[in-house]
mmCIF file of C-alpha atoms in Angstrom:
data_model
loop_
_atom_site.group_PDB
_atom_site.id
_atom_site.type_symbol
_atom_site.label_atom_id
_atom_site.label_comp_id
_atom_site.label_asym_id
_atom_site.label_seq_id
_atom_site.Cartn_x
_atom_site.Cartn_y
_atom_site.Cartn_z
ATOM 1 C CA UNK A 1 -6.253 -0.517 15.921
ATOM 2 C CA UNK A 2 -2.927 0.216 14.426
ATOM 3 C CA UNK A 3 -2.269 3.804 13.299
ATOM 4 C CA UNK A 4 0.812 4.690 11.331
ATOM 5 C CA UNK A 5 2.192 8.260 11.032
ATOM 6 C CA UNK A 6 4.908 9.476 8.738
ATOM 7 C CA UNK A 7 6.811 12.699 8.686
ATOM 8 C CA UNK A 8 7.585 14.763 6.911
ATOM 9 C CA UNK A 9 4.767 14.629 4.390
ATOM 10 C CA UNK A 10 6.980 16.347 1.777
ATOM 11 C CA UNK A 11 10.737 16.514 1.571
ATOM 12 C CA UNK A 12 12.605 18.649 -0.963
ATOM 13 C CA UNK A 13 16.118 17.244 -1.082
ATOM 14 C CA UNK A 14 19.262 18.544 -2.581
ATOM 15 C CA UNK A 15 21.229 16.142 -4.646
ATOM 16 C CA UNK A 16 24.113 14.674 -2.588
ATOM 17 C CA UNK A 17 22.713 15.382 0.852
ATOM 18 C CA UNK A 18 21.344 12.981 3.460
ATOM 19 C CA UNK A 19 17.806 12.888 4.794
ATOM 20 C CA UNK A 20 15.600 10.709 7.041
ATOM 21 C CA UNK A 21 11.961 9.888 6.934
ATOM 22 C CA UNK A 22 10.253 8.911 10.297
ATOM 23 C CA UNK A 23 7.468 6.365 10.673
ATOM 24 C CA UNK A 24 5.739 6.078 14.066
ATOM 25 C CA UNK A 25 3.132 3.491 14.801
ATOM 26 C CA UNK A 26 0.600 3.270 17.681
ATOM 27 C CA UNK A 27 0.494 -0.349 18.754
ATOM 28 C CA UNK A 28 2.592 -3.465 18.465
ATOM 29 C CA UNK A 29 3.361 -4.339 14.898
ATOM 30 C CA UNK A 30 5.025 -7.609 14.128
ATOM 31 C CA UNK A 31 6.439 -6.361 10.902
ATOM 32 C CA UNK A 32 7.218 -2.980 9.340
ATOM 33 C CA UNK A 33 7.288 -2.544 5.571
ATOM 34 C CA UNK A 34 8.565 0.216 3.354
ATOM 35 C CA UNK A 35 7.216 0.809 -0.164
ATOM 36 C CA UNK A 36 8.021 3.220 -2.946
ATOM 37 C CA UNK A 37 5.411 4.525 -5.393
ATOM 38 C CA UNK A 38 6.070 6.531 -8.486
ATOM 39 C CA UNK A 39 3.228 8.856 -9.652
ATOM 40 C CA UNK A 40 0.270 6.860 -10.900
ATOM 41 C CA UNK A 41 2.125 3.640 -10.482
ATOM 42 C CA UNK A 42 1.890 0.604 -8.205
ATOM 43 C CA UNK A 43 3.643 0.100 -4.877
ATOM 44 C CA UNK A 44 7.161 -1.459 -5.009
ATOM 45 C CA UNK A 45 8.370 -3.229 -1.917
ATOM 46 C CA UNK A 46 11.611 -1.888 -0.569
ATOM 47 C CA UNK A 47 12.120 -3.440 2.850
ATOM 48 C CA UNK A 48 10.586 -5.706 5.406
ATOM 49 C CA UNK A 49 11.802 -5.228 8.956
ATOM 50 C CA UNK A 50 11.201 -8.236 11.141
ATOM 51 C CA UNK A 51 12.470 -7.535 14.592
ATOM 52 C CA UNK A 52 13.706 -4.909 16.992
ATOM 53 C CA UNK A 53 17.012 -3.427 15.822
ATOM 54 C CA UNK A 54 16.590 -4.730 12.307
ATOM 55 C CA UNK A 55 18.578 -2.704 9.720
ATOM 56 C CA UNK A 56 18.322 -3.226 5.966
ATOM 57 C CA UNK A 57 20.205 -1.438 3.239
ATOM 58 C CA UNK A 58 19.755 -1.296 -0.501
ATOM 59 C CA UNK A 59 21.813 1.223 -2.453
ATOM 60 C CA UNK A 60 21.334 4.714 -0.974
ATOM 61 C CA UNK A 61 18.318 3.657 1.246
ATOM 62 C CA UNK A 62 18.690 2.237 4.682
ATOM 63 C CA UNK A 63 15.755 1.279 6.927
ATOM 64 C CA UNK A 64 15.760 0.497 10.600
ATOM 65 C CA UNK A 65 13.273 -0.584 13.229
ATOM 66 C CA UNK A 66 13.032 0.233 16.920
ATOM 67 C CA UNK A 67 10.044 -1.687 18.260
ATOM 68 C CA UNK A 68 10.342 -0.247 21.798
ATOM 69 C CA UNK A 69 10.017 3.283 20.508
ATOM 70 C CA UNK A 70 7.520 2.062 17.789
ATOM 71 C CA UNK A 71 9.594 3.906 15.288
ATOM 72 C CA UNK A 72 11.102 3.062 11.894
ATOM 73 C CA UNK A 73 13.328 5.352 9.864
ATOM 74 C CA UNK A 74 14.280 5.408 6.236
ATOM 75 C CA UNK A 75 17.556 7.071 5.691
ATOM 76 C CA UNK A 76 18.588 8.397 2.352
ATOM 77 C CA UNK A 77 22.278 8.865 1.701
ATOM 78 C CA UNK A 78 23.585 11.276 -0.976
ATOM 79 C CA UNK A 79 20.151 11.765 -2.615
ATOM 80 C CA UNK A 80 19.945 11.463 -6.395
ATOM 81 C CA UNK A 81 17.136 12.373 -8.767
ATOM 82 C CA UNK A 82 16.108 8.771 -9.296
ATOM 83 C CA UNK A 83 14.931 8.542 -5.690
ATOM 84 C CA UNK A 84 12.155 11.124 -6.339
ATOM 85 C CA UNK A 85 8.960 9.303 -5.499
ATOM 86 C CA UNK A 86 6.494 8.830 -2.631
ATOM 87 C CA UNK A 87 7.538 6.522 0.121
ATOM 88 C CA UNK A 88 5.186 4.708 2.440
ATOM 89 C CA UNK A 89 5.680 2.706 5.616
ATOM 90 C CA UNK A 90 3.171 0.158 6.676
ATOM 91 C CA UNK A 91 2.580 -2.129 9.606
ATOM 92 C CA UNK A 92 0.354 -5.134 10.174
ATOM 93 C CA UNK A 93 -0.514 -4.796 13.911
ATOM 94 C CA UNK A 94 -2.004 -8.025 15.049
ATOM 95 C CA UNK A 95 -3.818 -8.583 11.708
ATOM 96 C CA UNK A 96 -2.479 -9.625 8.357
ATOM 97 C CA UNK A 97 -3.641 -6.526 6.465
ATOM 98 C CA UNK A 98 -1.244 -3.630 5.895
ATOM 99 C CA UNK A 99 -2.007 -0.262 7.475
ATOM 100 C CA UNK A 100 -0.208 2.496 5.627
ATOM 101 C CA UNK A 101 1.192 5.730 6.755
ATOM 102 C CA UNK A 102 0.330 9.035 4.997
ATOM 103 C CA UNK A 103 3.333 8.747 2.704
ATOM 104 C CA UNK A 104 6.271 11.097 2.226
ATOM 105 C CA UNK A 105 6.808 12.722 -1.157
ATOM 106 C CA UNK A 106 10.360 13.116 -1.945
ATOM 107 C CA UNK A 107 11.625 15.543 -4.539
ATOM 108 C CA UNK A 108 15.300 15.701 -5.323
ATOM 109 C CA UNK A 109 16.549 18.931 -6.902
ATOM 110 C CA UNK A 110 19.992 19.713 -8.307
ATOM 111 C CA UNK B 1 4.913 -7.677 -14.018
ATOM 112 C CA UNK B 2 4.323 -8.312 -10.343
ATOM 113 C CA UNK B 3 2.192 -11.362 -10.910
ATOM 114 C CA UNK B 4 -0.938 -9.625 -9.579
ATOM 115 C CA UNK B 5 -3.307 -8.627 -12.505
ATOM 116 C CA UNK B 6 -5.821 -5.975 -12.258
ATOM 117 C CA UNK B 7 -8.352 -5.100 -14.933
ATOM 118 C CA UNK B 8 -9.368 -2.698 -16.321
ATOM 119 C CA UNK B 9 -6.440 -0.264 -15.907
ATOM 120 C CA UNK B 10 -8.673 2.809 -16.443
ATOM 121 C CA UNK B 11 -12.396 3.258 -16.033
ATOM 122 C CA UNK B 12 -14.411 6.387 -16.657
ATOM 123 C CA UNK B 13 -18.060 6.287 -15.659
ATOM 124 C CA UNK B 14 -20.946 8.521 -14.657
ATOM 125 C CA UNK B 15 -22.387 9.110 -11.221
ATOM 126 C CA UNK B 16 -24.966 6.582 -10.167
ATOM 127 C CA UNK B 17 -23.431 3.791 -12.270
ATOM 128 C CA UNK B 18 -22.058 0.478 -11.115
ATOM 129 C CA UNK B 19 -18.644 -0.980 -11.989
ATOM 130 C CA UNK B 20 -16.668 -4.172 -11.326
ATOM 131 C CA UNK B 21 -12.956 -4.231 -10.810
ATOM 132 C CA UNK B 22 -11.089 -7.510 -11.177
ATOM 133 C CA UNK B 23 -8.027 -8.939 -9.550
ATOM 134 C CA UNK B 24 -6.106 -12.097 -10.120
ATOM 135 C CA UNK B 25 -3.629 -12.802 -7.387
ATOM 136 C CA UNK B 26 -0.129 -14.282 -7.799
ATOM 137 C CA UNK B 27 -0.207 -17.945 -8.464
ATOM 138 C CA UNK B 28 -0.522 -19.785 -5.185
ATOM 139 C CA UNK B 29 -1.485 -16.766 -3.040
ATOM 140 C CA UNK B 30 -4.644 -17.289 -1.149
ATOM 141 C CA UNK B 31 -5.239 -13.837 0.289
ATOM 142 C CA UNK B 32 -6.425 -10.917 -1.623
ATOM 143 C CA UNK B 33 -6.601 -7.345 -0.261
ATOM 144 C CA UNK B 34 -8.353 -4.296 -1.756
ATOM 145 C CA UNK B 35 -7.149 -0.767 -1.158
ATOM 146 C CA UNK B 36 -8.401 2.654 -2.234
ATOM 147 C CA UNK B 37 -5.888 5.399 -2.832
ATOM 148 C CA UNK B 38 -7.332 8.956 -3.078
ATOM 149 C CA UNK B 39 -5.494 12.299 -2.734
ATOM 150 C CA UNK B 40 -7.295 13.275 0.492
ATOM 151 C CA UNK B 41 -7.535 9.927 2.213
ATOM 152 C CA UNK B 42 -4.289 8.186 1.291
ATOM 153 C CA UNK B 43 -4.152 4.435 1.113
ATOM 154 C CA UNK B 44 -7.153 2.994 2.720
ATOM 155 C CA UNK B 45 -7.759 -0.704 3.343
ATOM 156 C CA UNK B 46 -11.147 -1.871 2.085
ATOM 157 C CA UNK B 47 -11.415 -5.620 2.514
ATOM 158 C CA UNK B 48 -9.506 -8.873 2.622
ATOM 159 C CA UNK B 49 -10.448 -12.379 1.424
ATOM 160 C CA UNK B 50 -8.701 -15.558 2.228
ATOM 161 C CA UNK B 51 -9.369 -18.604 0.176
ATOM 162 C CA UNK B 52 -12.863 -17.453 -0.703
ATOM 163 C CA UNK B 53 -13.877 -16.230 2.692
ATOM 164 C CA UNK B 54 -13.968 -12.616 3.944
ATOM 165 C CA UNK B 55 -11.252 -12.255 6.567
ATOM 166 C CA UNK B 56 -11.194 -8.566 7.447
ATOM 167 C CA UNK B 57 -13.111 -5.444 6.649
ATOM 168 C CA UNK B 58 -11.881 -1.813 6.703
ATOM 169 C CA UNK B 59 -13.576 1.378 5.816
ATOM 170 C CA UNK B 60 -15.600 -0.081 3.016
ATOM 171 C CA UNK B 61 -18.810 1.740 2.062
ATOM 172 C CA UNK B 62 -22.087 -0.177 1.944
ATOM 173 C CA UNK B 63 -22.279 0.674 -1.716
ATOM 174 C CA UNK B 64 -19.098 -1.383 -2.221
ATOM 175 C CA UNK B 65 -18.942 -5.212 -2.092
ATOM 176 C CA UNK B 66 -16.380 -7.787 -2.966
ATOM 177 C CA UNK B 67 -16.018 -11.509 -3.371
ATOM 178 C CA UNK B 68 -13.358 -14.074 -4.038
ATOM 179 C CA UNK B 69 -14.127 -16.922 -6.306
ATOM 180 C CA UNK B 70 -13.029 -20.596 -6.250
ATOM 181 C CA UNK B 71 -10.224 -19.865 -8.724
ATOM 182 C CA UNK B 72 -9.046 -17.186 -6.167
ATOM 183 C CA UNK B 73 -9.605 -14.185 -8.413
ATOM 184 C CA UNK B 74 -11.521 -11.391 -6.699
ATOM 185 C CA UNK B 75 -13.973 -8.730 -7.814
ATOM 186 C CA UNK B 76 -14.730 -5.413 -6.197
ATOM 187 C CA UNK B 77 -18.152 -4.009 -7.049
ATOM 188 C CA UNK B 78 -18.755 -0.328 -6.624
ATOM 189 C CA UNK B 79 -22.330 0.862 -7.050
ATOM 190 C CA UNK B 80 -24.317 4.139 -7.006
ATOM 191 C CA UNK B 81 -21.052 5.840 -7.805
ATOM 192 C CA UNK B 82 -20.293 9.371 -6.534
ATOM 193 C CA UNK B 83 -17.626 11.838 -7.633
ATOM 194 C CA UNK B 84 -15.758 11.137 -4.428
ATOM 195 C CA UNK B 85 -15.247 7.488 -5.387
ATOM 196 C CA UNK B 86 -12.794 8.601 -7.998
ATOM 197 C CA UNK B 87 -9.582 6.980 -6.926
ATOM 198 C CA UNK B 88 -6.911 4.417 -7.643
ATOM 199 C CA UNK B 89 -7.957 0.960 -6.500
ATOM 200 C CA UNK B 90 -5.268 -1.460 -5.744
ATOM 201 C CA UNK B 91 -5.389 -5.174 -5.167
ATOM 202 C CA UNK B 92 -2.622 -7.040 -3.383
ATOM 203 C CA UNK B 93 -2.075 -10.657 -2.643
ATOM 204 C CA UNK B 94 0.070 -12.190 0.057
ATOM 205 C CA UNK B 95 1.963 -15.371 0.747
ATOM 206 C CA UNK B 96 3.774 -16.610 3.828
ATOM 207 C CA UNK B 97 7.493 -16.344 3.508
ATOM 208 C CA UNK B 98 10.160 -16.997 6.082
ATOM 209 C CA UNK B 99 8.409 -15.800 9.206
ATOM 210 C CA UNK B 100 6.408 -13.025 7.579
ATOM 211 C CA UNK B 101 3.988 -12.201 4.814
ATOM 212 C CA UNK B 102 5.143 -10.806 1.521
ATOM 213 C CA UNK B 103 2.647 -8.517 -0.151
ATOM 214 C CA UNK B 104 2.505 -7.943 -3.894
ATOM 215 C CA UNK B 105 0.504 -5.191 -5.433
ATOM 216 C CA UNK B 106 -1.169 -5.028 -8.724
ATOM 217 C CA UNK B 107 -0.784 -1.993 -11.007
ATOM 218 C CA UNK B 108 -4.195 -0.632 -9.992
ATOM 219 C CA UNK B 109 -7.400 0.405 -11.622
ATOM 220 C CA UNK B 110 -7.877 4.242 -11.991
ATOM 221 C CA UNK B 111 -11.557 4.981 -11.591
ATOM 222 C CA UNK B 112 -12.873 8.354 -12.641
ATOM 223 C CA UNK B 113 -16.453 9.168 -11.859
ATOM 224 C CA UNK B 114 -17.810 12.128 -13.883
#
């Protein structure tokens, strides 16, 4: 069964600096998803990574996938306060359901 | 509005009671998934239905049950509620896109058991 681990669990970021969240998964996963969640709110889809070497970028966020290492990363460039939220990665394994990582809570400070 | 509708948004009930959470998927989506989000357990998959049939089951307690109706809406029934059942319950629906599934989440039902 697919297991997904994220680190760090919490990240205090200074505005303007760069950071990376790591997502490791245990077995083959056809797809890797990244979501954002604001406190008490729903999950907002950020990226879907479909194949080895896939890289997607939206604004200050860039996600990549290395299926051989079973690793996805979410890179934050020049953090701003608006990026403060909890970020989840999720895989599907061989099923169609999403299995989520533990989440990384990002807090951007001035 | 994501297109996935969950009701009610908030629910406060006493231990031992029974509640029903409702989810209407996006138009045309056949699959519905239920997730529980609590502080100590994170986002846990409960159950999936596809076009009225149970497709996959996760760590769903025996006190919990679900079904999907012919109009594709789904209900999650939670009975003999305990304090530990307090959580945010999400419903998601999925549709095949270009080579992958897109998942859309509802706004959730916050259940508080007192």
